Amino acid sequence: MTTPTTRQPSPQLFFQTINAYQQTEALKAAIELEVFTAIGEGNSTAADIAKRCNAAERGVRVLCDFLCIMGFLSKDGNRYALTQDSAIFLDKRSPAYLGGATEFISTQDLMDNFKNFADVVRKGGTLNKEGGTVSPDNPIWVKFARGMAPMMALPAQLTAQLIDPNADQKLKILDIAAGHGLYGLAFAEKNPQASVVAVDWPNVLEVAKENAAAKGVADRFSTIPGSAFDVDYGEGYDLVLLTNFLHHFDPETNEKLLRKVHAALAPGGRAVTLEFVPNEDRISPPETAAFSVMMLGSTPSGDAYTFVELERMFANAGFSRSEIQQLPPSIQQVVISQK
Amino acid sequence: MTTPTTRQPSPQLFFQTINAYQQTEALKAAIELEVFTAIGEGNSTAADIAKRCNAAERGVRVLCDFLCIMGFLSKDGNRYALTQDSAIFLDKRSPAYLGGATEFISTQDLMDNFKNFADVVRKGGTLNKEGGTVSPDNPIWVKFARGMAPMMALPAQLTAQLIDPNADQKLKILDIAAGHGLYGLAFAEKNPQASVVAVDWPNVLEVAKENAAAKGVADRFSTIPGSAFDVDYGEGYDLVLLTNFLHHFDPETNEKLLRKVHAALAPGGRAVTLEFVPNEDRISPPETAAFSVMMLGSTPSGDAYTFVELERMFANAGFSRSEIQQLPPSIQQVVISQK
């Protein structure tokens, strides 16, 4: 996100924005070529990086300069170095490596939703005939579950810490559209009395099961395969987790789901919603508010809902009150709704 | 271009950059739908803009919020307004309207050069089999001549002012790859003793002729249709203009051309090169240096050359000395080379 820094009339913002797609393509290319990993391994000149990445030196030099300009690398003489963030998130050898997320958030399928964006705006929703990312059993959610997990580890831990700070009570948790399962699993890892039931498409739940086993909590983890709108949740849950789910649907659809969630909660139970919740102005914080564009392009009627809108959906579904919490350094928010 | 603002590890730059293509698509859509013009005409709510643009209110609301986030609009309550720059450059009714530039700088053809960018980096040049934008008589240059002219009016005037401040001497000017012709025409408009010979593909020269007629200087404007590498320039020129041309080719090819330019100049004549000339670090100024990515994707061997590199090409072609001048507020530079 860029803001103009000069008062003199300038076409600079126009020019930058119209070419912004090159930033996406360059970052994707750098990840695919393992440029960050190559530099992390000690290759610092364009010639050495090119050799390690099996690419032309000229191409690598231009790419690496552009990565410097974008803030992903630094340069001293003709030597490139990783920034702190690139070392943590973009070197394949780092446990926090995020490069796999490109398998979900920048696949050609997803990006194609934004071609002919004028037609998307005319229609007011995705042009994708199958309903975009919310089509039944869409294989993109397996990519999501695998690719986005590293990006979700921190917000999952922050959410568990916010909701269950003492981790000393029995908790029965329903994790709706669990994906990689990390949100529910963060509770289970922290609190030995927490058990998790995860709902998602069957192929996606396989990823969540792997993660539960890897974290050593498979004995407190079970699954309900199917659509969150159709399956029987059971009842008596202390917490129902709705992480990055409501933004895919219109308010009416969400209210229908939330009534089901309300019924599944034990008395005193809480729904915990992790979302991109912009301020009521819908333009701040910028990164949070910008998520509405992702939903316009990729779903028929999803949105980045404000707190007032979410509060109304929960109230209409029978919840007594909702509150919002920030989750720094994440750009997302948590809405806690009381049965 | 974004730089990280926090020292705490954050995937924010990654996330922003991987989605940056949505900025391009949203801006293109807003121009196509005439959103800026609609707002300039007095439509300020999403409902009114949607009606004027024949689009869905939901789509327009999300698009306009995103335009606010990017810095193209402001918002007060539910009313959108143009920024100063958007009013000048993006409202169709403005004489400085730049929206037509999307017909050149963000056509699908040009953008497709950046798909599979990892392969471009591996190869070290465009994947386009016809040689990308430098293929003979490529129709993209007619789009360029028409679409980019408004963007070039200011730098053309600044260049003429820099090179011919008093405008009181006879000047015979050769404008190579003239395109819209605006660079040569800026001299002719300012100086009644200046005459211009423009070289470009025949279909492109039609646009330049229209512009010469519109500016009332057709009697001092003539043309040489064909490739700048092949045609006979004639001789005795006081100035040869090389605007946004050398970046398409490798140094050896440029030197060949510059020898021809040198021969066409009168004694004491000057070559005037307008280019994206990054500093020797190749990463600053950021907008100037980023142009090398455009050349990597769209040409076999073009580049944003540094002053040292340009100076060497001119010296090898027989020029006695070169100097560089900034051209604020343009992000481009002028190199003046003496025969």
XYZ file of C-alpha atoms in Angstrom:
678
model
C 0.000 0.000 0.000
C 1.460 3.296 -1.024
C 0.416 6.829 -0.276
C 1.503 9.897 -2.206
C 4.280 11.763 -0.462
C 4.291 14.923 -2.547
C 1.757 17.712 -3.066
C 3.044 18.469 -6.559
C 0.811 16.737 -9.133
C 2.466 13.451 -9.996
C 1.483 10.366 -11.997
C 3.839 8.304 -9.848
C 1.170 6.472 -7.823
C -0.637 5.624 -11.059
C 2.540 4.308 -12.639
C 3.545 2.278 -9.565
C 0.113 0.752 -9.154
C -0.378 -0.131 -12.800
C 2.914 -2.068 -12.614
C 2.285 -3.556 -9.147
C 1.570 -6.978 -10.670
C 5.295 -7.240 -11.418
C 5.962 -7.238 -7.662
C 3.782 -10.337 -7.276
C 5.399 -12.120 -10.205
C 8.925 -11.250 -9.067
C 8.308 -12.500 -5.525
C 6.733 -15.713 -6.812
C 9.718 -16.230 -9.126
C 12.224 -15.629 -6.325
C 10.475 -18.212 -4.157
C 10.246 -20.737 -6.994
C 13.929 -20.258 -7.884
C 14.896 -20.469 -4.185
C 16.765 -17.180 -4.377
C 16.261 -16.477 -0.669
C 17.502 -19.917 0.293
C 20.511 -19.505 -2.001
C 21.443 -16.236 -0.320
C 20.827 -17.728 3.132
C 23.283 -20.481 2.223
C 25.968 -17.863 1.612
C 25.712 -17.064 -2.090
C 25.799 -13.281 -2.274
C 26.710 -12.123 -5.800
C 24.375 -12.382 -8.791
C 26.856 -14.807 -10.382
C 26.883 -17.158 -7.371
C 23.132 -16.989 -6.835
C 22.544 -17.625 -10.545
C 24.739 -20.711 -10.416
C 22.968 -22.080 -7.319
C 19.504 -21.336 -8.810
C 20.333 -22.551 -12.302
C 19.341 -19.219 -13.846
C 20.864 -16.497 -16.021
C 23.087 -14.049 -14.150
C 21.405 -11.100 -15.861
C 17.969 -12.322 -14.801
C 19.103 -12.900 -11.222
C 20.763 -9.490 -11.010
C 17.620 -7.663 -12.158
C 15.419 -9.803 -9.914
C 17.607 -9.296 -6.846
C 17.788 -5.538 -7.412
C 13.997 -5.464 -7.588
C 13.808 -7.526 -4.371
C 16.029 -4.860 -2.759
C 13.729 -2.105 -3.993
C 10.702 -3.939 -2.573
C 12.435 -4.457 0.782
C 13.100 -8.211 0.678
C 16.890 -7.966 0.307
C 19.649 -5.492 1.078
C 22.653 -4.768 -1.116
C 26.199 -3.728 -0.297
C 28.380 -3.206 -3.361
C 27.468 -6.177 -5.561
C 26.565 -8.428 -2.614
C 22.979 -9.219 -1.663
C 21.850 -10.170 1.849
C 18.576 -11.329 3.383
C 16.573 -8.953 5.552
C 15.545 -10.301 8.942
C 12.026 -11.064 7.693
C 13.268 -12.774 4.524
C 15.625 -14.976 6.570
C 12.750 -16.005 8.837
C 9.945 -16.377 6.307
C 11.503 -17.005 2.882
C 14.576 -19.185 3.403
C 13.357 -22.776 2.920
C 15.574 -23.942 5.760
C 13.721 -21.759 8.283
C 10.984 -23.433 10.369
C 8.795 -20.369 9.750
C 9.197 -20.634 5.924
C 6.112 -19.198 4.218
C 7.034 -19.850 0.600
C 4.583 -22.751 0.446
C 1.753 -20.262 0.922
C 2.169 -19.263 -2.726
C 0.633 -22.668 -3.526
C -2.580 -21.244 -2.128
C -2.633 -17.465 -2.212
C -1.057 -16.930 -5.606
C -2.056 -19.897 -7.728
C -3.013 -19.020 -11.285
C -6.583 -20.158 -10.533
C -6.962 -17.666 -7.702
C -5.185 -14.878 -9.564
C -7.376 -15.460 -12.625
C -10.356 -14.383 -10.488
C -8.984 -10.848 -10.739
C -8.617 -10.739 -14.494
C -11.429 -8.736 -16.053
C -11.935 -7.194 -12.643
C -14.242 -4.555 -14.156
C -16.683 -7.399 -14.856
C -16.342 -8.589 -11.248
C -17.243 -5.086 -10.057
C -20.139 -4.912 -12.524
C -21.495 -8.204 -11.203
C -20.621 -7.567 -7.547
C -19.012 -10.971 -7.054
C -16.767 -13.637 -8.524
C -17.149 -14.516 -12.205
C -16.153 -18.073 -11.421
C -19.093 -20.236 -12.452
C -18.533 -22.875 -9.788
C -18.818 -20.252 -7.043
C -15.098 -19.624 -6.714
C -13.321 -20.808 -3.613
C -16.549 -21.732 -1.788
C -17.502 -24.494 -4.250
C -17.979 -27.907 -2.564
C -14.829 -29.852 -1.798
C -12.678 -27.395 -3.812
C -9.134 -28.875 -3.912
C -7.752 -25.411 -3.183
C -8.479 -26.024 0.501
C -5.967 -28.846 0.653
C -3.409 -26.397 -0.761
C -4.597 -23.930 1.846
C -4.227 -26.436 4.665
C -0.685 -27.306 3.596
C 0.524 -23.958 2.316
C -0.896 -21.586 4.882
C -0.122 -23.548 8.039
C 3.229 -21.793 8.697
C 1.481 -18.429 8.345
C -1.191 -19.484 10.831
C 1.015 -20.866 13.590
C 1.484 -17.509 15.298
C -2.129 -16.240 15.144
C -3.284 -19.682 16.340
C -1.037 -19.470 19.382
C -2.073 -15.868 20.058
C -5.751 -16.841 19.854
C -5.356 -19.756 22.271
C -3.458 -17.488 24.671
C -6.182 -14.830 24.463
C -9.104 -17.207 25.008
C -7.595 -19.755 27.395
C -4.792 -17.901 29.196
C -4.586 -20.230 32.225
C -5.163 -23.475 30.309
C -6.293 -25.209 33.502
C -9.902 -26.136 32.704
C -11.586 -28.850 30.703
C -12.498 -27.502 27.256
C -14.546 -29.184 24.577
C -13.772 -27.391 21.334
C -15.440 -27.484 17.920
C -13.166 -26.216 15.124
C -15.293 -25.339 12.091
C -13.609 -25.386 8.658
C -10.505 -26.395 10.532
C -8.243 -26.632 7.472
C -4.741 -27.378 8.761
C -6.348 -27.671 12.225
C -3.809 -25.356 13.817
C -6.304 -23.174 15.688
C -7.891 -26.037 17.594
C -4.536 -27.752 17.993
C -3.029 -24.625 19.589
C -5.576 -25.024 22.415
C -4.918 -28.767 22.702
C -1.137 -28.302 22.831
C -1.368 -25.674 25.549
C -4.138 -27.228 27.660
C -3.978 -30.998 28.365
C -7.698 -30.962 29.249
C -8.716 -29.542 25.864
C -10.203 -31.832 23.226
C -10.933 -30.806 19.653
C -13.506 -31.863 17.082
C -12.600 -30.592 13.607
C -15.071 -30.089 10.743
C -13.917 -29.779 7.113
C -13.910 -31.574 3.750
C -12.533 -35.132 4.137
C -9.373 -34.536 2.070
C -8.575 -31.425 4.095
C -9.032 -33.229 7.413
C -6.219 -35.593 6.437
C -3.836 -32.630 6.738
C -5.285 -31.668 10.137
C -4.886 -35.270 11.352
C -1.229 -35.254 10.310
C -0.720 -32.041 12.262
C -2.494 -33.437 15.346
C -0.249 -36.507 15.263
C 2.882 -34.388 14.805
C 1.939 -32.328 17.845
C 1.285 -35.465 19.928
C -2.389 -34.670 20.606
C -4.053 -37.152 18.235
C -5.817 -38.813 21.184
C -7.734 -35.585 21.906
C -8.476 -34.826 18.263
C -11.418 -36.152 16.264
C -13.059 -35.135 12.998
C -16.453 -34.672 11.352
C -16.046 -34.769 7.558
C -18.430 -32.727 5.411
C -19.870 -29.278 4.873
C -20.095 -27.112 7.998
C -23.605 -26.221 6.845
C -24.794 -29.842 6.688
C -23.059 -32.035 9.252
C -24.297 -32.698 12.790
C -21.920 -30.918 15.180
C -23.043 -32.698 18.345
C -23.429 -30.473 21.413
C -22.062 -29.270 24.736
C -19.048 -27.382 23.346
C -17.301 -24.787 25.521
C -15.784 -23.121 22.457
C -16.640 -23.082 18.775
C -13.824 -21.730 16.572
C -14.751 -19.903 13.370
C -11.415 -18.943 11.880
C -11.320 -17.277 8.460
C -14.683 -18.758 7.549
C -17.484 -16.185 7.772
C -15.805 -13.899 5.215
C -16.737 -16.339 2.444
C -20.519 -15.899 2.802
C -23.291 -13.312 2.911
C -24.767 -12.294 6.313
C -27.920 -14.403 5.893
C -25.893 -17.555 5.230
C -23.649 -16.781 8.184
C -26.642 -16.291 10.501
C -27.985 -19.703 9.507
C -24.631 -21.226 10.406
C -24.364 -19.253 13.632
C -27.746 -20.569 14.818
C -26.309 -24.066 14.431
C -23.196 -22.968 16.334
C -25.351 -21.451 19.079
C -27.246 -24.721 19.482
C -24.010 -26.715 19.711
C -22.579 -24.589 22.531
C -22.988 -25.516 26.168
C -24.590 -22.863 28.428
C -21.954 -20.161 28.940
C -20.100 -21.334 25.832
C -18.409 -18.945 23.414
C -17.963 -18.632 19.672
C -14.461 -17.440 18.793
C -14.262 -15.790 15.378
C -10.926 -14.931 13.798
C -11.431 -12.543 10.912
C -10.222 -9.567 8.921
C -12.397 -6.986 10.717
C -11.887 -3.493 9.291
C -12.927 -0.431 11.233
C -16.388 0.926 10.471
C -14.844 3.238 7.820
C -13.929 0.053 5.886
C -10.591 1.549 4.808
C -8.528 1.057 7.972
C -6.347 -0.632 9.041
C -5.300 -0.757 5.371
C -4.074 -4.365 5.160
C -7.114 -5.646 7.049
C -9.613 -3.627 5.009
C -7.995 -4.598 1.690
C -9.125 -8.185 2.273
C -12.604 -7.265 0.992
C -11.112 -7.148 -2.530
C -9.919 -10.743 -2.167
C -13.468 -11.750 -1.257
C -15.070 -9.726 -4.063
C -12.866 -11.466 -6.623
C -13.007 -14.991 -5.245
C -16.481 -15.509 -3.743
C -20.068 -14.824 -4.864
C -20.957 -12.691 -1.820
C -18.274 -12.803 0.875
C -16.780 -9.743 2.565
C -14.462 -8.396 5.240
C -17.192 -7.610 7.764
C -16.972 -4.792 10.288
C -17.528 -5.495 13.977
C -20.991 -3.928 13.850
C -21.954 -6.302 11.045
C -20.558 -9.363 12.811
C -22.186 -8.332 16.091
C -25.550 -8.113 14.296
C -25.144 -11.581 12.744
C -24.335 -13.099 16.127
C -27.209 -11.232 17.839
C -29.650 -12.382 15.153
C -28.452 -15.950 15.742
C -29.227 -15.729 19.462
C -25.880 -14.764 21.008
C -26.177 -12.429 24.006
C -23.161 -10.213 23.325
C -19.957 -9.940 21.254
C -16.649 -8.189 21.840
C -13.651 -7.557 19.601
C -9.971 -8.021 20.444
C -6.905 -7.128 18.418
C -4.287 -9.821 17.892
C -0.987 -7.976 17.300
C 1.258 -8.396 15.380
C -1.352 -10.156 13.248
C -3.492 -7.894 11.030
C -6.546 -9.940 12.054
C -9.003 -9.569 14.926
C -10.843 -11.934 17.262
C -14.560 -11.545 17.979
C -15.736 -13.396 21.090
C -19.494 -14.057 21.215
C -21.249 -15.329 24.336
C -24.119 -17.840 24.109
C 7.148 0.164 -3.348
C 6.832 -0.697 0.323
C 9.414 -0.951 3.046
C 8.939 -2.713 6.366
C 8.152 -0.295 9.162
C 8.542 -2.661 12.104
C 11.509 -4.550 13.533
C 9.304 -7.326 14.922
C 9.328 -10.284 12.498
C 6.299 -9.906 10.261
C 5.009 -11.655 7.134
C 3.189 -8.448 6.184
C 5.486 -7.421 3.320
C 5.245 -10.938 1.918
C 1.459 -10.898 2.125
C 1.145 -7.415 0.599
C 3.508 -8.189 -2.248
C 2.003 -11.543 -3.130
C -1.372 -9.768 -3.483
C 0.022 -6.669 -5.222
C -1.415 -7.805 -8.568
C -4.861 -6.967 -7.182
C -3.792 -3.308 -7.045
C -3.103 -3.360 -10.784
C -6.378 -5.097 -11.602
C -8.415 -2.798 -9.355
C -6.905 0.348 -10.881
C -7.456 -0.964 -14.411
C -11.079 -1.781 -13.529
C -11.669 1.668 -12.018
C -10.354 3.325 -15.185
C -12.399 1.042 -17.462
C -15.580 1.640 -15.429
C -14.874 5.409 -15.355
C -15.147 5.477 -11.563
C -12.881 8.522 -11.283
C -14.853 10.408 -13.908
C -18.113 9.480 -12.169
C -16.849 10.868 -8.870
C -15.479 13.972 -10.607
C -18.957 14.555 -12.023
C -20.357 14.688 -8.497
C -21.386 11.108 -7.744
C -20.026 10.414 -4.271
C -21.805 7.410 -2.718
C -21.290 3.809 -3.820
C -24.951 3.724 -4.894
C -24.632 6.799 -7.124
C -21.282 5.762 -8.587
C -22.646 2.272 -9.279
C -25.620 3.730 -11.137
C -23.390 6.020 -13.239
C -20.915 3.193 -13.989
C -23.563 0.551 -14.612
C -22.083 -1.739 -11.959
C -23.165 -3.507 -8.768
C -23.171 -1.294 -5.665
C -21.366 -3.965 -3.658
C -18.629 -4.205 -6.272
C -18.247 -0.428 -6.448
C -18.151 -0.064 -2.653
C -15.362 -2.644 -2.307
C -13.468 -1.176 -5.274
C -13.729 2.401 -3.984
C -12.629 1.389 -0.482
C -9.596 -0.290 -2.024
C -8.888 2.844 -4.094
C -8.946 4.797 -0.805
C -6.505 2.342 0.761
C -4.177 2.696 -2.241
C -4.350 6.498 -2.093
C -6.441 7.235 -5.211
C -9.578 8.384 -3.355
C -10.495 9.820 0.033
C -13.590 8.928 2.051
C -15.697 10.929 4.463
C -18.566 8.931 5.963
C -19.936 7.035 2.980
C -18.857 9.685 0.446
C -15.860 9.227 -1.824
C -13.828 12.093 -3.302
C -10.977 12.347 -5.796
C -7.487 13.144 -4.570
C -5.747 16.006 -6.364
C -3.729 13.591 -8.495
C -6.767 11.465 -9.401
C -8.685 14.584 -10.475
C -5.793 15.645 -12.705
C -4.742 12.292 -14.139
C -7.717 9.907 -13.919
C -10.861 11.938 -14.595
C -11.512 11.555 -18.338
C -12.569 15.181 -18.570
C -9.128 16.390 -17.495
C -6.678 17.442 -20.240
C -3.947 15.540 -18.373
C -5.998 12.287 -18.299
C -3.659 9.285 -18.230
C -6.196 6.473 -18.295
C -5.433 5.799 -21.956
C -1.937 4.735 -20.930
C -3.433 1.445 -19.711
C -3.888 0.618 -23.396
C -0.106 0.400 -23.546
C 1.402 -0.271 -20.141
C -1.104 -2.794 -18.862
C -2.372 -4.663 -21.885
C -2.768 -8.388 -21.362
C -0.007 -8.977 -23.939
C 2.492 -6.937 -21.972
C 1.383 -8.340 -18.612
C 1.633 -11.891 -19.950
C 5.384 -11.310 -20.331
C 5.588 -11.524 -16.541
C 3.718 -14.787 -16.147
C 6.158 -17.613 -15.461
C 8.636 -14.964 -14.429
C 10.909 -17.643 -12.963
C 11.461 -18.828 -16.544
C 12.245 -15.257 -17.619
C 14.892 -15.063 -14.872
C 16.270 -18.487 -15.849
C 16.597 -17.329 -19.456
C 17.698 -13.783 -18.636
C 15.235 -12.153 -21.050
C 11.728 -12.196 -22.452
C 10.131 -15.558 -23.267
C 8.241 -13.897 -26.096
C 9.344 -15.684 -29.274
C 8.949 -12.645 -31.517
C 11.378 -10.677 -29.375
C 8.753 -8.995 -27.217
C 8.137 -5.310 -27.657
C 11.163 -4.812 -29.930
C 9.805 -6.999 -32.740
C 9.535 -5.132 -36.086
C 6.517 -2.896 -36.511
C 4.897 -4.240 -33.308
C 1.395 -2.664 -33.138
C 1.975 -1.987 -29.423
C 3.873 1.149 -30.439
C 0.778 2.713 -31.933
C -0.916 2.090 -28.575
C 2.134 3.609 -26.961
C 2.029 6.685 -29.178
C -1.645 7.258 -28.412
C -1.843 6.097 -24.796
C 1.363 7.482 -23.369
C 1.301 10.935 -24.938
C -0.432 12.613 -21.955
C 2.167 11.085 -19.655
C 4.973 12.427 -21.827
C 3.813 16.021 -22.265
C 5.495 17.243 -19.086
C 8.873 15.471 -19.474
C 8.938 16.599 -23.131
C 8.517 20.234 -22.106
C 11.070 19.867 -19.316
C 13.573 18.362 -21.762
C 13.123 21.152 -24.312
C 13.517 23.742 -21.546
C 16.690 22.052 -20.289
C 18.349 21.732 -23.716
C 17.121 24.863 -25.459
C 16.366 27.376 -22.678
C 16.552 30.516 -24.810
C 14.917 29.047 -27.922
C 16.474 31.721 -30.084
C 18.705 29.708 -32.435
C 18.126 27.628 -35.515
C 17.936 23.942 -34.542
C 17.781 20.950 -36.844
C 16.504 18.051 -34.754
C 16.348 14.315 -35.424
C 13.826 12.516 -33.174
C 14.604 8.794 -33.187
C 11.766 6.377 -32.371
C 9.642 9.462 -32.039
C 6.397 7.647 -31.160
C 3.816 10.329 -30.402
C 6.472 12.842 -31.483
C 6.019 14.956 -28.376
C 9.717 15.309 -27.556
C 10.669 16.830 -30.874
C 7.436 18.796 -31.013
C 8.148 20.385 -27.613
C 11.256 21.969 -29.175
C 9.326 23.055 -32.294
C 6.528 24.620 -30.256
C 8.928 26.585 -28.082
C 11.437 27.602 -30.747
C 10.104 28.876 -34.119
C 13.519 28.184 -35.715
C 13.467 24.513 -34.730
C 12.625 21.870 -37.334
C 12.111 18.193 -36.568
C 12.671 14.999 -38.523
C 10.969 12.033 -36.855
C 11.950 8.366 -37.321
C 9.600 5.495 -36.401
C 7.421 2.742 -37.894
C 5.060 4.173 -40.541
C 1.855 3.478 -38.570
C 3.315 5.163 -35.489
C 4.373 8.247 -37.457
C 0.731 8.847 -38.357
C 0.123 9.631 -34.671
C 3.117 11.976 -34.555
C 1.878 13.776 -37.691
C -1.526 14.307 -36.073
C 0.178 15.799 -33.040
C 2.369 18.072 -35.177
C -0.719 19.354 -36.982
C -2.588 19.879 -33.710
C 0.304 21.934 -32.382
C 0.453 24.013 -35.576
C 4.044 23.042 -36.444
C 3.386 20.608 -39.314
C 5.406 22.826 -41.702
C 8.549 22.231 -39.614
C 7.912 18.518 -39.083
C 8.914 15.731 -41.470
C 9.264 11.976 -41.135
C 11.496 9.053 -42.080
C 9.507 5.812 -41.842
C 11.347 2.598 -40.920
C 13.674 1.026 -38.408
C 16.056 3.452 -36.685
C 18.774 0.864 -37.313
C 18.214 0.765 -41.083
C 17.018 4.122 -42.448
C 19.244 6.932 -43.696
C 19.039 9.767 -41.163
C 20.598 12.439 -43.378
C 23.118 14.723 -41.651
C 23.906 18.092 -40.118
C 21.624 17.773 -37.087
C 22.170 20.027 -34.075
C 20.315 17.634 -31.807
C 19.450 13.956 -31.982
C 16.774 12.898 -29.483
C 16.907 9.358 -28.106
C 13.938 9.199 -25.756
C 13.080 5.902 -24.077
C 14.819 3.969 -26.816
C 18.221 2.657 -25.687
C 16.697 0.658 -22.804
C 15.296 -1.858 -25.291
C 18.681 -3.101 -26.532
C 22.010 -4.494 -25.389
C 25.059 -2.173 -25.228
C 26.600 -3.504 -28.449
C 23.425 -2.816 -30.424
C 23.172 0.633 -28.883
C 26.761 1.457 -29.799
C 26.073 0.541 -33.405
C 23.118 2.922 -33.397
C 25.083 5.656 -31.628
C 27.785 5.563 -34.281
C 25.058 6.322 -36.823
C 23.783 9.123 -34.605
C 27.303 10.503 -34.249
C 27.697 10.611 -38.032
C 24.368 12.416 -38.477
C 25.260 15.191 -36.015
C 26.769 18.470 -37.170
C 30.084 19.478 -35.547
C 29.246 20.589 -31.995
C 25.942 18.708 -32.140
C 24.518 16.835 -29.173
C 22.697 13.582 -28.560
C 19.959 14.006 -25.953
C 19.001 10.749 -24.262
C 15.964 10.529 -21.983
C 16.108 7.356 -19.948
C 15.461 5.585 -16.661
C 19.021 5.952 -15.327
C 19.385 4.337 -11.904
C 22.294 5.234 -9.650
C 25.319 2.953 -9.859
C 23.873 0.824 -6.997
C 21.029 -0.076 -9.421
C 18.447 0.046 -6.615
C 17.937 3.803 -6.312
C 15.935 5.904 -6.954
C 13.472 3.014 -6.472
C 10.942 3.863 -9.212
C 13.708 4.551 -11.720
C 15.680 1.401 -10.880
C 12.562 -0.818 -10.957
C 12.299 -0.188 -14.687
C 14.941 -2.871 -15.275
C 12.284 -5.483 -14.414
C 10.044 -4.151 -17.169
C 12.912 -4.590 -19.619
C 13.819 -8.070 -18.367
C 10.249 -9.240 -18.913
C 9.520 -7.536 -22.204
C 12.782 -7.471 -24.213
C 15.498 -10.016 -25.077
C 18.357 -7.941 -23.663
C 17.276 -4.411 -22.700
C 18.013 -2.761 -19.367
C 17.812 0.396 -17.271
C 21.415 1.476 -17.824
C 23.436 3.419 -15.281
C 25.174 6.629 -16.295
C 28.557 4.899 -16.342
C 27.194 2.334 -18.779
C 25.588 4.948 -21.037
C 28.712 7.104 -20.921
C 30.758 4.099 -22.071
C 28.394 3.387 -24.990
C 28.574 7.006 -26.147
C 32.358 7.116 -25.747
C 32.741 3.889 -27.726
C 30.602 5.445 -30.468
C 32.898 8.452 -30.717
C 31.234 11.063 -28.492
C 33.680 13.302 -26.620
C 31.831 13.556 -23.317
C 28.461 12.919 -21.616
C 26.752 14.503 -18.639
C 23.600 13.573 -16.713
C 20.799 15.900 -15.600
C 17.789 15.156 -13.396
C 14.364 16.117 -14.690
C 12.182 16.628 -11.609
C 9.368 15.848 -10.952
C 9.871 13.133 -13.581
C 11.565 9.953 -12.370
C 13.659 9.954 -15.538
C 17.031 11.506 -16.372
C 18.577 13.233 -19.386
C 22.047 12.351 -20.647
C 23.596 14.969 -22.944
C 26.426 13.684 -25.134
C 28.665 15.979 -27.162
C 29.876 15.012 -30.636
